[in-house]
Short mmCIF file of C-alpha atoms in Angstrom, two decimals:
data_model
loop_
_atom_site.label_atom_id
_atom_site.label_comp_id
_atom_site.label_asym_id
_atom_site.label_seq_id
_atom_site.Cartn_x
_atom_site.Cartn_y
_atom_site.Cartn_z
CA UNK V 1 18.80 -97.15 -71.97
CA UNK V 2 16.75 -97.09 -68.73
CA UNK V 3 18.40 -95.98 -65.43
CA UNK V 4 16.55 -96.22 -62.00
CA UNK V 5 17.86 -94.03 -59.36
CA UNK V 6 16.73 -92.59 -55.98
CA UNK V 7 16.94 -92.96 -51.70
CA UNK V 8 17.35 -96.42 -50.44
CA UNK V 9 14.52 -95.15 -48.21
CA UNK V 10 11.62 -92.45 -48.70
CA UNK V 11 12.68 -89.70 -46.22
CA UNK V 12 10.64 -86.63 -46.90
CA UNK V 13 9.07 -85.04 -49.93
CA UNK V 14 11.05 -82.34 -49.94
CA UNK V 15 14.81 -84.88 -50.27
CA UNK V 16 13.20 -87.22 -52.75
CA UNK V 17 12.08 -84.43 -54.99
CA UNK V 18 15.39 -82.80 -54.98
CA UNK V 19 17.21 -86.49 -55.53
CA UNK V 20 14.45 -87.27 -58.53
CA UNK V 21 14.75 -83.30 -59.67
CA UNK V 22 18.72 -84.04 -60.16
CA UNK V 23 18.81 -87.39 -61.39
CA UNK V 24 15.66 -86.61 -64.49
CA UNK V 25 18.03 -83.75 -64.97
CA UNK V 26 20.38 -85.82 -65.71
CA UNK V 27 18.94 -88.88 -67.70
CA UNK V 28 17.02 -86.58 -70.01
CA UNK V 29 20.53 -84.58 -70.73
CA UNK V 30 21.73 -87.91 -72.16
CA UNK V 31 18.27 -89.32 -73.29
CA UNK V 32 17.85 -91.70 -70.77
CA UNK V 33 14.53 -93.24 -69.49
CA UNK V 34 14.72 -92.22 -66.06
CA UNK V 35 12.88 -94.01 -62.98
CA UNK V 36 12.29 -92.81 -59.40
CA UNK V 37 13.23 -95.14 -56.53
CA UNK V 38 12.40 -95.27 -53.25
CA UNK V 39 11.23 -97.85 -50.52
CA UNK V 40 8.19 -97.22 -47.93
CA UNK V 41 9.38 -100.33 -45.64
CA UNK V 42 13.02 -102.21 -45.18
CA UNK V 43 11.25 -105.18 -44.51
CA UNK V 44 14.60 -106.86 -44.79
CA UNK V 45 17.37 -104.76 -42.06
CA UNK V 46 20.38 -106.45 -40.23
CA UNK V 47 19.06 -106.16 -37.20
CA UNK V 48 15.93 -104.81 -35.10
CA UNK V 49 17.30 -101.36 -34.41
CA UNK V 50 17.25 -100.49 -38.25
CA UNK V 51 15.14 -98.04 -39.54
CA UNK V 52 12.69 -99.25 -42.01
CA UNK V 53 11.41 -96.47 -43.20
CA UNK V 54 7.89 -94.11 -43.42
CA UNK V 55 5.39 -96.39 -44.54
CA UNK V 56 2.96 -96.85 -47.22
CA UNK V 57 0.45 -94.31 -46.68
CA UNK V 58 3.14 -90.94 -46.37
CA UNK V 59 5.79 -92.50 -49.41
CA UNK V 60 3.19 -93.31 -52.07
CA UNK V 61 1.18 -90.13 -50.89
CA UNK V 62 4.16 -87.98 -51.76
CA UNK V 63 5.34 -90.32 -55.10
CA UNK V 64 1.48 -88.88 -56.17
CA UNK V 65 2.87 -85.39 -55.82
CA UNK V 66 6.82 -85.86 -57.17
CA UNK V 67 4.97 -87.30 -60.61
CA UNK V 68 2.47 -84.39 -60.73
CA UNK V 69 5.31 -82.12 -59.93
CA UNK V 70 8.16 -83.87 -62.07
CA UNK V 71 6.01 -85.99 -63.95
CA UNK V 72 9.13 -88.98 -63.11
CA UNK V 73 8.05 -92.58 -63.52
CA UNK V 74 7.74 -94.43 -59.67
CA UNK V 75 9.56 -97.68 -58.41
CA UNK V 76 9.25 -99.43 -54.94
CA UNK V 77 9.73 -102.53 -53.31
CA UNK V 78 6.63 -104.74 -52.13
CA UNK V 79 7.06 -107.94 -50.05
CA UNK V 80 3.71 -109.50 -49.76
CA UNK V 81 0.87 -109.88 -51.88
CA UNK V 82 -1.25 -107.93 -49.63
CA UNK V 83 0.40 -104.68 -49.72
CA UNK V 84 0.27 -105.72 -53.62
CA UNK V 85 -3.41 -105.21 -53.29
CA UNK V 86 -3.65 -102.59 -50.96
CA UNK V 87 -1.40 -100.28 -52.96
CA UNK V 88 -3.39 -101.37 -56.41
CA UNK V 89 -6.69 -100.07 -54.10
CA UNK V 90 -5.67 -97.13 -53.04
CA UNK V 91 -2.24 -95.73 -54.75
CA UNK V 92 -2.73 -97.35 -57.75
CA UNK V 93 -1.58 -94.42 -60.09
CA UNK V 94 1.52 -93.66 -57.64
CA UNK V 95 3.72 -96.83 -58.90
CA UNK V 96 4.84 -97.60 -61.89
CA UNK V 97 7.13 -100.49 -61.00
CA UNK V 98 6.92 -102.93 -57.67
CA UNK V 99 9.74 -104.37 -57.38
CA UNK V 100 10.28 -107.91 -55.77
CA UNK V 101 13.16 -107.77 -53.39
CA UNK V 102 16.08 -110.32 -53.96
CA UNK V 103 15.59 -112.57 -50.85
CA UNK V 104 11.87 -112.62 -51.99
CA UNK V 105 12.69 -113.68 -55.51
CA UNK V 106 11.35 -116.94 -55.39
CA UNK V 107 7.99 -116.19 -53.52
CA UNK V 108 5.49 -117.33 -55.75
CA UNK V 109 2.60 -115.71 -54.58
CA UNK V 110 4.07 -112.23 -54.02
CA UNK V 111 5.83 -112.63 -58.03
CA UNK V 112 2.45 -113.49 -58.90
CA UNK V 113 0.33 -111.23 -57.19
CA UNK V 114 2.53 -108.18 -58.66
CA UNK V 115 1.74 -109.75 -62.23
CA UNK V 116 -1.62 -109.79 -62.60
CA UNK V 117 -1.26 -106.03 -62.12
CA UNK V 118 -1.09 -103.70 -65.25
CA UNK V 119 2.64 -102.42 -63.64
CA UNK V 120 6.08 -103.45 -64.37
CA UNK V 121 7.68 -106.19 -62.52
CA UNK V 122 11.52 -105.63 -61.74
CA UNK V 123 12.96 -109.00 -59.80
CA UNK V 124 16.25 -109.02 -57.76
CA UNK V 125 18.31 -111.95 -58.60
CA UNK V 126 18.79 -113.56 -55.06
CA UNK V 127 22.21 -113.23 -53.76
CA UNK V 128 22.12 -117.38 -53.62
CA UNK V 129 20.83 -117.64 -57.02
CA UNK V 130 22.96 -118.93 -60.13
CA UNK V 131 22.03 -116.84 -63.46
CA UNK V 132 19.98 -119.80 -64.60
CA UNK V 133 17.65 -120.47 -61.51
CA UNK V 134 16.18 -117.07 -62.88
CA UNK V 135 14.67 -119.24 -65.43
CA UNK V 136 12.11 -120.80 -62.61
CA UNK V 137 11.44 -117.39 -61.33
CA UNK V 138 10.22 -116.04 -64.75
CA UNK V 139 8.06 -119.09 -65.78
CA UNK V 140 6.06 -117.24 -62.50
CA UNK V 141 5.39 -114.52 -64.73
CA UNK V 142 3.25 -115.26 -67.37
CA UNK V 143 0.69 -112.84 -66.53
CA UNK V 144 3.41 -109.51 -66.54
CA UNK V 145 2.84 -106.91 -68.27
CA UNK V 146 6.53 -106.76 -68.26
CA UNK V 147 9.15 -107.75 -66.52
CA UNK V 148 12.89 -106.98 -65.57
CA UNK V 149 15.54 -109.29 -63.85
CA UNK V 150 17.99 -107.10 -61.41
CA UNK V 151 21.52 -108.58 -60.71
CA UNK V 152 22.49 -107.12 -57.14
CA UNK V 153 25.63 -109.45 -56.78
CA UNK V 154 26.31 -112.75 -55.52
CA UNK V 155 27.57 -113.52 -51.99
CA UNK V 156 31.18 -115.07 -52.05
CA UNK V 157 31.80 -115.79 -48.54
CA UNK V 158 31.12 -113.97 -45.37
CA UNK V 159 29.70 -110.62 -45.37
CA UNK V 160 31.00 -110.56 -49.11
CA UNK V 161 29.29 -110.15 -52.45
CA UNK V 162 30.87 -110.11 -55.75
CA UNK V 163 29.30 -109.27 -58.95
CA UNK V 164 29.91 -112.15 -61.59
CA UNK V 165 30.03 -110.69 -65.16
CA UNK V 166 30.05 -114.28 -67.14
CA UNK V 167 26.74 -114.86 -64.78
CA UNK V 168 25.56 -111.19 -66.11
CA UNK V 169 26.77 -112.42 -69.92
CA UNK V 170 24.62 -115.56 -69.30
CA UNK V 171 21.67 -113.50 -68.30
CA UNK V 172 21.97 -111.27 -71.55
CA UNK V 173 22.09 -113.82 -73.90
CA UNK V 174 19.56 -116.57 -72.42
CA UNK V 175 16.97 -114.86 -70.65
CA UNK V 176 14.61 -112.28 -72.72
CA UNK V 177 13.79 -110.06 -70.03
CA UNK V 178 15.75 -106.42 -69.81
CA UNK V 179 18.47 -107.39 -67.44
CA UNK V 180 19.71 -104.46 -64.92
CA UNK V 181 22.63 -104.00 -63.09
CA UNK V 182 22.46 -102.72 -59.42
CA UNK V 183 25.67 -100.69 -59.13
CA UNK V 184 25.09 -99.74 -55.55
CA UNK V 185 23.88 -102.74 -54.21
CA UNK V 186 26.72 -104.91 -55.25
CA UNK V 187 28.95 -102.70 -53.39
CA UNK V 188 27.26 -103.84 -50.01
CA UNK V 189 28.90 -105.81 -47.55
CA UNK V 190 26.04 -107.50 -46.18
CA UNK V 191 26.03 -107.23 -42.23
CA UNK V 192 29.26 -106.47 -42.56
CA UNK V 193 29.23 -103.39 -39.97
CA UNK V 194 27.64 -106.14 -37.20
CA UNK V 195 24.02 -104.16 -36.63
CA UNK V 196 24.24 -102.89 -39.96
CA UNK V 197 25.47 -103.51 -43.70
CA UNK V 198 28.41 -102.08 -45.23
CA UNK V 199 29.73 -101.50 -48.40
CA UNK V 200 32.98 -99.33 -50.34
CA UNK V 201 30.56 -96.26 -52.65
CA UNK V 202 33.85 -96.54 -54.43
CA UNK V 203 33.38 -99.13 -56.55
CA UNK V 204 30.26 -98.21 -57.86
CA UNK V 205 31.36 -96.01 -61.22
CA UNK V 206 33.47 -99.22 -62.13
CA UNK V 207 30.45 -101.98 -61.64
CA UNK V 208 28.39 -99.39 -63.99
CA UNK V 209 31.34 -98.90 -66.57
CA UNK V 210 31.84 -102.72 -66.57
CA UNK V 211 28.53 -103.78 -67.03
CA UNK V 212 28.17 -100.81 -69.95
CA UNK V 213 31.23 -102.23 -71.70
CA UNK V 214 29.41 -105.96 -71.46
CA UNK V 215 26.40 -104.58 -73.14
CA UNK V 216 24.11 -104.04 -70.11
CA UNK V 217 22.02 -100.84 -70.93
CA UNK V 218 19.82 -100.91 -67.80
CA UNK V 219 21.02 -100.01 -64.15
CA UNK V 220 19.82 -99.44 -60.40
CA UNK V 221 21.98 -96.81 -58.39
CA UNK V 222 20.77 -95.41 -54.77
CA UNK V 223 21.67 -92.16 -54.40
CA UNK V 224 21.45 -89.52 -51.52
CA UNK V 225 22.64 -86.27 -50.91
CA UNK V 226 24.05 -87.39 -48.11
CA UNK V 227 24.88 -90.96 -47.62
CA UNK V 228 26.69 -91.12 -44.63
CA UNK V 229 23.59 -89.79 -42.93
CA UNK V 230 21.18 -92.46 -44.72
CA UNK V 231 19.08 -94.25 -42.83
CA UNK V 232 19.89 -97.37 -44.76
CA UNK V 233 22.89 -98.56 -46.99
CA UNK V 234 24.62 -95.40 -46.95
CA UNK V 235 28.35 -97.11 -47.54
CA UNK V 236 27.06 -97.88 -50.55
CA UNK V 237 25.05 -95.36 -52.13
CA UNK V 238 26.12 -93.24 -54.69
CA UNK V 239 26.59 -89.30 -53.63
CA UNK V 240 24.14 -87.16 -55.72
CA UNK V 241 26.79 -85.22 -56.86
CA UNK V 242 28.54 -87.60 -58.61
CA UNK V 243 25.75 -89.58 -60.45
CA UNK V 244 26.33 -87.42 -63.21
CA UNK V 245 29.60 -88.52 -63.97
CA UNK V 246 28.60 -92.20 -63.40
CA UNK V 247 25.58 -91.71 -65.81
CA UNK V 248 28.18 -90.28 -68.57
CA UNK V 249 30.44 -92.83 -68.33
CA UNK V 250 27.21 -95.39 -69.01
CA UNK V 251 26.26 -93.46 -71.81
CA UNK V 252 29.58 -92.73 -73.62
CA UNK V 253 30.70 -96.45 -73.77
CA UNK V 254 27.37 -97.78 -74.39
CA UNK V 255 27.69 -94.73 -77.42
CA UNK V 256 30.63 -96.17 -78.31
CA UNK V 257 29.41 -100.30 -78.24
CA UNK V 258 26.40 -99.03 -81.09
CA UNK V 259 28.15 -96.93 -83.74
#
């Protein structure tokens, strides 16, 4: 089982360690691969005024110091294949796993650019993406190391998403890539606050019980001590204090599906 967790956003050192102290804590008390997450840039926000974040140079300065300190494993988003390079120049031990960003998916040079790396590469499905367009994304990554394919949901309609189980069932049994499940990210409502997106926290534990009872074993939750004060995608992230009880429930039916 893998689970990668963190800020939608890098904020300080100080909040990312304690998010990445809490959620290690917590994978490694049910023997679960744990990965950091955080973002240097929202390249992608719903409108100017969003905050995107601290920047390359301060997030993958402090990811250097949260693996010496917690010796965690690093993931971030990258949206062109220059800040592939730049990072590989001069960060290259800070990141473990760039991450192509869902309305990115299909850019072949960025996919590309991220596999002739020695990292992981985790891909968002696109929201407008049927399971088995994946297939064209992944014959873009013969060169991986490895790679990872990250349902997110599906949009349905205005402002809407919905997360499409058979779709995940098709991706589990067709594709032979680890497939993930982003809890937190299917709970947005893109947009859906007019400047800024939406989303209902709420329905997180049930996405990451559902997809655990389908046989998904990997999953992507933001968390943040306090998401209401996020600077990004705080409707939907997943309060610290209660990614324990998410990351139980994940382990005790996935338990339960290997006996």
């Amino acid at each position: 089982m893998r689970i990668i967790a963190g800020p939608c956003q890098h904020e300080s050192l100080a909040q990312s360690a304690e998010i990445a102290r809490e959620c290690k804590r917590v994978c490694d008390k049910y023997g679960i691969e744990y990965y950091f997450k955080a973002s240097y840039d929202k390249a992608n926000r719903t409108s100017a005024n969003g905050v995107r974040g601290v920047g390359i140079e301060a997030t993958l300065t402090d990811f250097l110091a949260l693996k010496d300190e917690l010796g965690v494993k690093t993931l971030t988003d990258v949206h062109d294949a220059v800040q592939v390079r730049r990072i590989e120049r001069q960060f290259k031990d800070a990141v473990d796993v760039y991450q192509i960003p869902a309305f990115l998916c299909r850019q072949t040079d960025l996919i590309q650019a991220a596999c002739d790396t020695d990292k992981i590469v985790n891909i968002k499905k696109g929201q407008f993406l049927a399971p088995w367009d994946m297939k064209g994304v992944l014959s873009k990554t013969e060169d991986a190391k490895e790679v990872w394919i990250t349902e997110r949901g599906t949009s349905f309609g205005y402002n809407t998403l919905v997360v499409d189980y058979a779709g995940l069932d098709w991706m589990l049994n067709n594709l032979s890539v680890p497939i993930v499940l982003d809890c937190t990210h299917s709970a947005q409502k893109p947009g859906g606050q007019g400047d800024s997106s939406g989303g209902n926290r709420d329905l997180v534990p049930g996405f990451a019980r559902s997809g655990s009872a389908l046989g998904i074993s990997n999953f992507f939750l933001e968390v943040h001590e306090l998401p209401d004060n996020a600077p990004s995608d705080g409707p939907n992230m997943l309060r610290l204090e209660d990614f324990e009880k998410v990351v139980k429930d994940i382990h005790d039916i996935n338990e339960l599906l290997t006996r």
